[in-house]
Amino acid sequence: MTHQIQNLPESSTQILEAIQREMSKVIVGQKTVLDRMIIGLICNQHILLEGVPGLAKTLIVSTLAQIIAAESSRIQFTPDLLPADLTGTMIYNPGKGEFYSRKGPVFTNILLADEVNRAPAKVQSALLEAMQERQVTIGDETFPLEDPFMVLATQNPVEQEGTYPLPEAQVDRFMLKVLVNYPDRSEELSILRSRKNISKGAAVQAVCSIEDIKALRQLTDELHMDSRLEEYIIDIVQATRYPGKWNLDFANFIQFGASPRASIFLSQAARAMALLKGRSYVTPGDIKEIAPDVLRHRIILTYEAEAEGRDTDWVIGKILETIPVV
């Protein structure tokens, strides 16, 4: 049985506060997005960011990498991208008469996969192997990826020209799908006024190391979660598959419910949320707050739901309103 801590070490709280403080030097607003990025980093899981261009998604990723003294790389996904552009390839050395491996941008700690839903199927398959197996095969050799290894993928809304939905198997590998929205009026005014400083290069500094992030990961696993909350998580996920059990009248809106991976990710993310809030235990509020980000990309709706103007967030909201904490 996993040892569970009673109180958080002061150093963990200081690290998380320092990360948030440094991020706020560059990023105006977007607190929800920043918190979700930190949760994904702590859990060593991948995040899908959806939003229109120009919302600082790339800046968020590069800043986060600087703050934790990690390596990062960016690759722009396009329809003519090849798997080798992502993973690397074999290069022939005429002098030695042999091939050697040239590693691609996937060999990093934080990979920004920009506009991931514009790439062809073979590239998506190569990315899927890296995300799931945390390894890459080049020629006859298999190389392990860095630890931590985190894919932060951005995608434009699928209604935009030149985009198409990602395969369900790949989408399911993302712990969270976070919606990046427009800033409000005051935030946009702050962005406008701070552009001069940002263009000169924001004075962010590394406030922790990769080893600190690994320690936070271990700490998250040890946070207390009551057995009733574990049952609560299972009920939420089960309700996406069998809504009739809880007298939810939208079974005709759901084609496929969330996979068992959703239960695992919801448990991990809720623990990380508690850690981010400075607590050594998980509350129902932690689960409710992070549940939409864990579930929204795992529920496949029917055409009838689309005709009625219902989306996955509406379904999740109804489930969270209905399912009682056991």
PDB file of C-alpha atoms in Angstrom, residues 58 68 188:
ATOM      1  CA  THR A  58       3.683  28.619 -27.884  1.00  0.00           C
ATOM      2  CA  ILE A  68      12.091  24.205 -14.793  1.00  0.00           C
ATOM      3  CA  GLU A 188      -6.040  42.175 -23.192  1.00  0.00           C
TER       4      GLU A 188
END
